[in-house]
C-alpha positions as a printed Julia matrix, in Angstrom:
251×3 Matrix{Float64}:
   0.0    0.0    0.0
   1.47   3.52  -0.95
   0.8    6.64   0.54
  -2.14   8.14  -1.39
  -3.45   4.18  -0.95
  -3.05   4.46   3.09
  -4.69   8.11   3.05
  -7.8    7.24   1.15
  -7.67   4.14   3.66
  -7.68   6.53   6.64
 -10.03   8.75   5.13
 -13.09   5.93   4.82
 -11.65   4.8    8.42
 -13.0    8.58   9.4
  -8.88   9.16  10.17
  -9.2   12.26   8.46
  -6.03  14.13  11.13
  -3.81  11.08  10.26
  -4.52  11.09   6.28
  -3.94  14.88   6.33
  -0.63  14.7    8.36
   0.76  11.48   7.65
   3.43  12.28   4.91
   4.51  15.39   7.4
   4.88  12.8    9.81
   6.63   9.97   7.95
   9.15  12.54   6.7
   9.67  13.65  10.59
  10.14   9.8   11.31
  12.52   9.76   8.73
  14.27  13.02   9.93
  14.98  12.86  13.6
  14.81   9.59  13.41
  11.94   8.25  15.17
  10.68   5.15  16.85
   7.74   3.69  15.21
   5.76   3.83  18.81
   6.69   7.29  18.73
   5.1    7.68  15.19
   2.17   6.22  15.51
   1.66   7.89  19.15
   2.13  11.49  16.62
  -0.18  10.32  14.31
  -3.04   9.5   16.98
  -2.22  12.5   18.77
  -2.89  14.56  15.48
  -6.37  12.24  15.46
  -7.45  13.41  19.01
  -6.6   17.14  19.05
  -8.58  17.64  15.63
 -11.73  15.37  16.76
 -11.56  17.64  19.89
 -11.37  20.82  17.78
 -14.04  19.87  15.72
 -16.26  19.15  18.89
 -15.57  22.09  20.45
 -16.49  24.06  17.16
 -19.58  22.2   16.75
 -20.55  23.01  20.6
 -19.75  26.83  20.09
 -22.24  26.85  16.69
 -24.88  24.54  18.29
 -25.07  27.26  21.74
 -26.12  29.68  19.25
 -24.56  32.44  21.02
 -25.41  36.09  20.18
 -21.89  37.43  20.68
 -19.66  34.28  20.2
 -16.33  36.31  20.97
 -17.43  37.08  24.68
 -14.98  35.87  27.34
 -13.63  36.88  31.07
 -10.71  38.07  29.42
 -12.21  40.77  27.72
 -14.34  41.55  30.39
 -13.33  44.91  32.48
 -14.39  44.29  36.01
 -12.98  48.02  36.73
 -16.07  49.54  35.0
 -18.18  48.12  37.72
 -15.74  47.18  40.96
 -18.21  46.52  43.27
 -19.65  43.35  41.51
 -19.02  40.11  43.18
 -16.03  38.96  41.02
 -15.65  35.93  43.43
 -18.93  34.56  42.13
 -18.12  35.24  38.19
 -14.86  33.26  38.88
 -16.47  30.31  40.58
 -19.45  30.08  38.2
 -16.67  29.76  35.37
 -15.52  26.89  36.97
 -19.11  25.46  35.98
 -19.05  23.39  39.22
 -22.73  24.64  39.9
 -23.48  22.55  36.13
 -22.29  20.0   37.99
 -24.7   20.6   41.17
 -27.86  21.89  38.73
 -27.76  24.84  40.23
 -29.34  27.99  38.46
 -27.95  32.26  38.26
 -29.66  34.94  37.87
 -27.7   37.95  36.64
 -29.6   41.22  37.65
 -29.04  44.75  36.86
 -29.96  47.41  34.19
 -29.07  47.7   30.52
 -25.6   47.96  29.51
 -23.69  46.61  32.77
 -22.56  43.35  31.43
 -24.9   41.06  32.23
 -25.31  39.33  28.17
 -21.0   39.36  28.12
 -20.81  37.89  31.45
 -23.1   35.09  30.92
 -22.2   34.34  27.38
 -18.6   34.24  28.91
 -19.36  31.46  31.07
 -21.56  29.46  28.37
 -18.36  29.13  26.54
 -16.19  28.23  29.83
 -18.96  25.4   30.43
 -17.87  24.61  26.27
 -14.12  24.12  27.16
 -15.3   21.89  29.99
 -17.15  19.7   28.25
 -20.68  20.45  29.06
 -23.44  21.55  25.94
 -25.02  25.09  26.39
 -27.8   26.66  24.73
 -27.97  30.62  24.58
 -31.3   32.15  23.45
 -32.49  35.27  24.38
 -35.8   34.85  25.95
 -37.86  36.15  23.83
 -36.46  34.35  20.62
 -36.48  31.18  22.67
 -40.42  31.63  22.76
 -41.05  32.44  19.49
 -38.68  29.34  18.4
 -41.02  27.01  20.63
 -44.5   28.74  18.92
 -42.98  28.06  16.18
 -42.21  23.98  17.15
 -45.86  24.07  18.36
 -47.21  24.89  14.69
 -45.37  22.5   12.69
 -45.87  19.26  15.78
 -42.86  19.15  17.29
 -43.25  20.92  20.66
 -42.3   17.41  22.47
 -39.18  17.33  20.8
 -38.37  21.15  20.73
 -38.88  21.21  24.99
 -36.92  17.99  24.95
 -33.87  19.84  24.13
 -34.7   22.72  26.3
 -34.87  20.92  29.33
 -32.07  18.16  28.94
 -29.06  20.56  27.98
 -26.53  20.81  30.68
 -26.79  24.51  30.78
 -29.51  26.86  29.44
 -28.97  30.36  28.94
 -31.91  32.96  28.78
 -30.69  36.62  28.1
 -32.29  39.63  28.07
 -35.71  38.4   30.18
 -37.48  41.89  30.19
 -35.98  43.35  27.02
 -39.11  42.83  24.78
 -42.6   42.42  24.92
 -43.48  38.71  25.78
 -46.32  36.45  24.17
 -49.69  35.72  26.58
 -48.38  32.32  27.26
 -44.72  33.53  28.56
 -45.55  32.39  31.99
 -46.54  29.26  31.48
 -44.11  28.59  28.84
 -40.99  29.65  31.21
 -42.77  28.11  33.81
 -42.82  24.72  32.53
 -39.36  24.83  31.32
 -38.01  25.81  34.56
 -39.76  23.04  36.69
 -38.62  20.51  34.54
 -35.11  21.78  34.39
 -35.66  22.45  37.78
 -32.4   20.16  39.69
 -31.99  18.45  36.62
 -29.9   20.8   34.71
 -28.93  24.5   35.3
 -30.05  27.85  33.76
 -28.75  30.89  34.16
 -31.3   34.15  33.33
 -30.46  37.87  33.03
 -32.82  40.49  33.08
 -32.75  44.51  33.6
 -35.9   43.73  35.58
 -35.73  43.77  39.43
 -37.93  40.47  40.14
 -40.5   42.53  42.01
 -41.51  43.15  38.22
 -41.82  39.34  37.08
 -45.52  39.47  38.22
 -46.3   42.68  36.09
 -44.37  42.15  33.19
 -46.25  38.08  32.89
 -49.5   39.11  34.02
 -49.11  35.96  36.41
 -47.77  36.56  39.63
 -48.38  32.94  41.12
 -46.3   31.33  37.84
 -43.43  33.84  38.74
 -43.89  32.94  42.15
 -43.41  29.3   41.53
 -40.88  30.12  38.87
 -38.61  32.08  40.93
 -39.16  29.94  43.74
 -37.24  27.35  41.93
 -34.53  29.36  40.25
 -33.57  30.63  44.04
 -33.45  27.55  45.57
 -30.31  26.22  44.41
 -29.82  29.8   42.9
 -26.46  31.98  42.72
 -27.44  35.97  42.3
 -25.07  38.22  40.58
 -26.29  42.04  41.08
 -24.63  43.64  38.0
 -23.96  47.53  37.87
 -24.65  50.13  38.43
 -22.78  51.88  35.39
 -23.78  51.11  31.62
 -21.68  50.43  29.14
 -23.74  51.82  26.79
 -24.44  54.7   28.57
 -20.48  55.28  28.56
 -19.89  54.9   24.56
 -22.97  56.98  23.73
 -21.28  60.07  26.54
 -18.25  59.92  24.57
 -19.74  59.49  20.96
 -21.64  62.96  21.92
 -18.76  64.75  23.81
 -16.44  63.81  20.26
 -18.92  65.31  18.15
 -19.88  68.07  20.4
């Protein structure tokens, strides 16, 4: 068997690393020199890190996050310095996945509540756990939608068994009638099963008001605090900040 012969050969083994590598690794072999354990051990390594690129990639896409290129290191914690830092740090660690515990990120608009929980969707990525990111109120239109076309079972299904839900921006936009049963329901069954973490600009005083159902809240936030980490956020915007400065510039 030649080398195009063993590629191909790798290829329909699903070996794609090793095919694409393997002549840069035979003419290493041949070059320092190396042991043929060695070789091989190269050539599987190659296998491994590319499988676990690829399902990292696939994990980032399939979160659907809104600002994919959000992390703690590009977070500035100096904007806000009386936010409890502590608590970002050891909700990165994603042990409360591992606990199905919940977060709530509070605050208004602007302070870094969307960064900071996109931020720790992909830390739960790197350590191996699936997230989905929706903001709220696309996440109920998406499941209106799986109710027309039959495949609400199936649609909640994947709500409620991912390792880590994320619903952003709860209080941003007008909500359908049957918000508070619809978060409701998704809660309770996520509820110390699997974890979700919510922001809102909304103090939860509000929940009642803005769902027109203050017992669903109720019961809603009842579970979401029980096991429940709370990260006040603010109270300086962002936002606020860039649109001062756009105005003092052109001023």
């Amino acid at each position: 068997m030649n080398l195009s012969e063993l590629q191909r050969a790798l290829r329909q083994l699903r070996l794609g690393a090793m095919a694409a590598v393997l002549e840069t690794r035979l003419h290493q072999a041949q070059a320092e020199p190396m042991a043929p354990i060695d070789l091989i051990s190269c050539l599987v390594n190659d296998e491994l890190t590319r499988r676990a690129d690829r399902l990292l990639e696939r994990r980032q896409k399939q979160a659907g996050f809104r600002d994919p290129n959000r992390s703690l290191d590009n977070f500035d914690f100096t904007f806000n310095p009386k936010m409890n830092r502590s608590l970002v740090f050891q909700l990165a660690t994603c042990d409360f996945i591992v606990k199905r515990h919940d977060a709530l990120f509070l605050g208004p608009g602007g302070t870094g509540k969307s960064h900071l929980a996109q931020a720790i969707g992909q830390a739960a990525i790197l350590q191996g756990h699936r997230v989905l990111y929706r903001e709220t109120h696309v996440l109920l239109e998406e499941l209106a939608e799986a109710v027309v076309e039959g495949a609400r079972k199936r649609f909640m299904e994947t709500l409620t068994t991912v390792p880590l839900l994320i619903l952003d921006d709860f209080g941003m936009r007008k909500l359908p009638l049957t918000a508070a049963e619809d978060l409701l329901e998704i809660i309770m069954r996520r509820y110390e099963r699997a974890s979700t973490l919510l922001t809102s600009n909304r103090p939860v005083e509000d929940w009642g008001k803005l769902l027109a159902d203050t017992a669903s809240v109720g019961s809603m936030l009842d579970r979401l605090l029980h096991h429940g980490h709370v990260l006040k956020c603010g109270p300086r915007s962002w936002r606020t900040k860039t649109a001062l400065s756009i105005q003092e510039k052109l001023s």
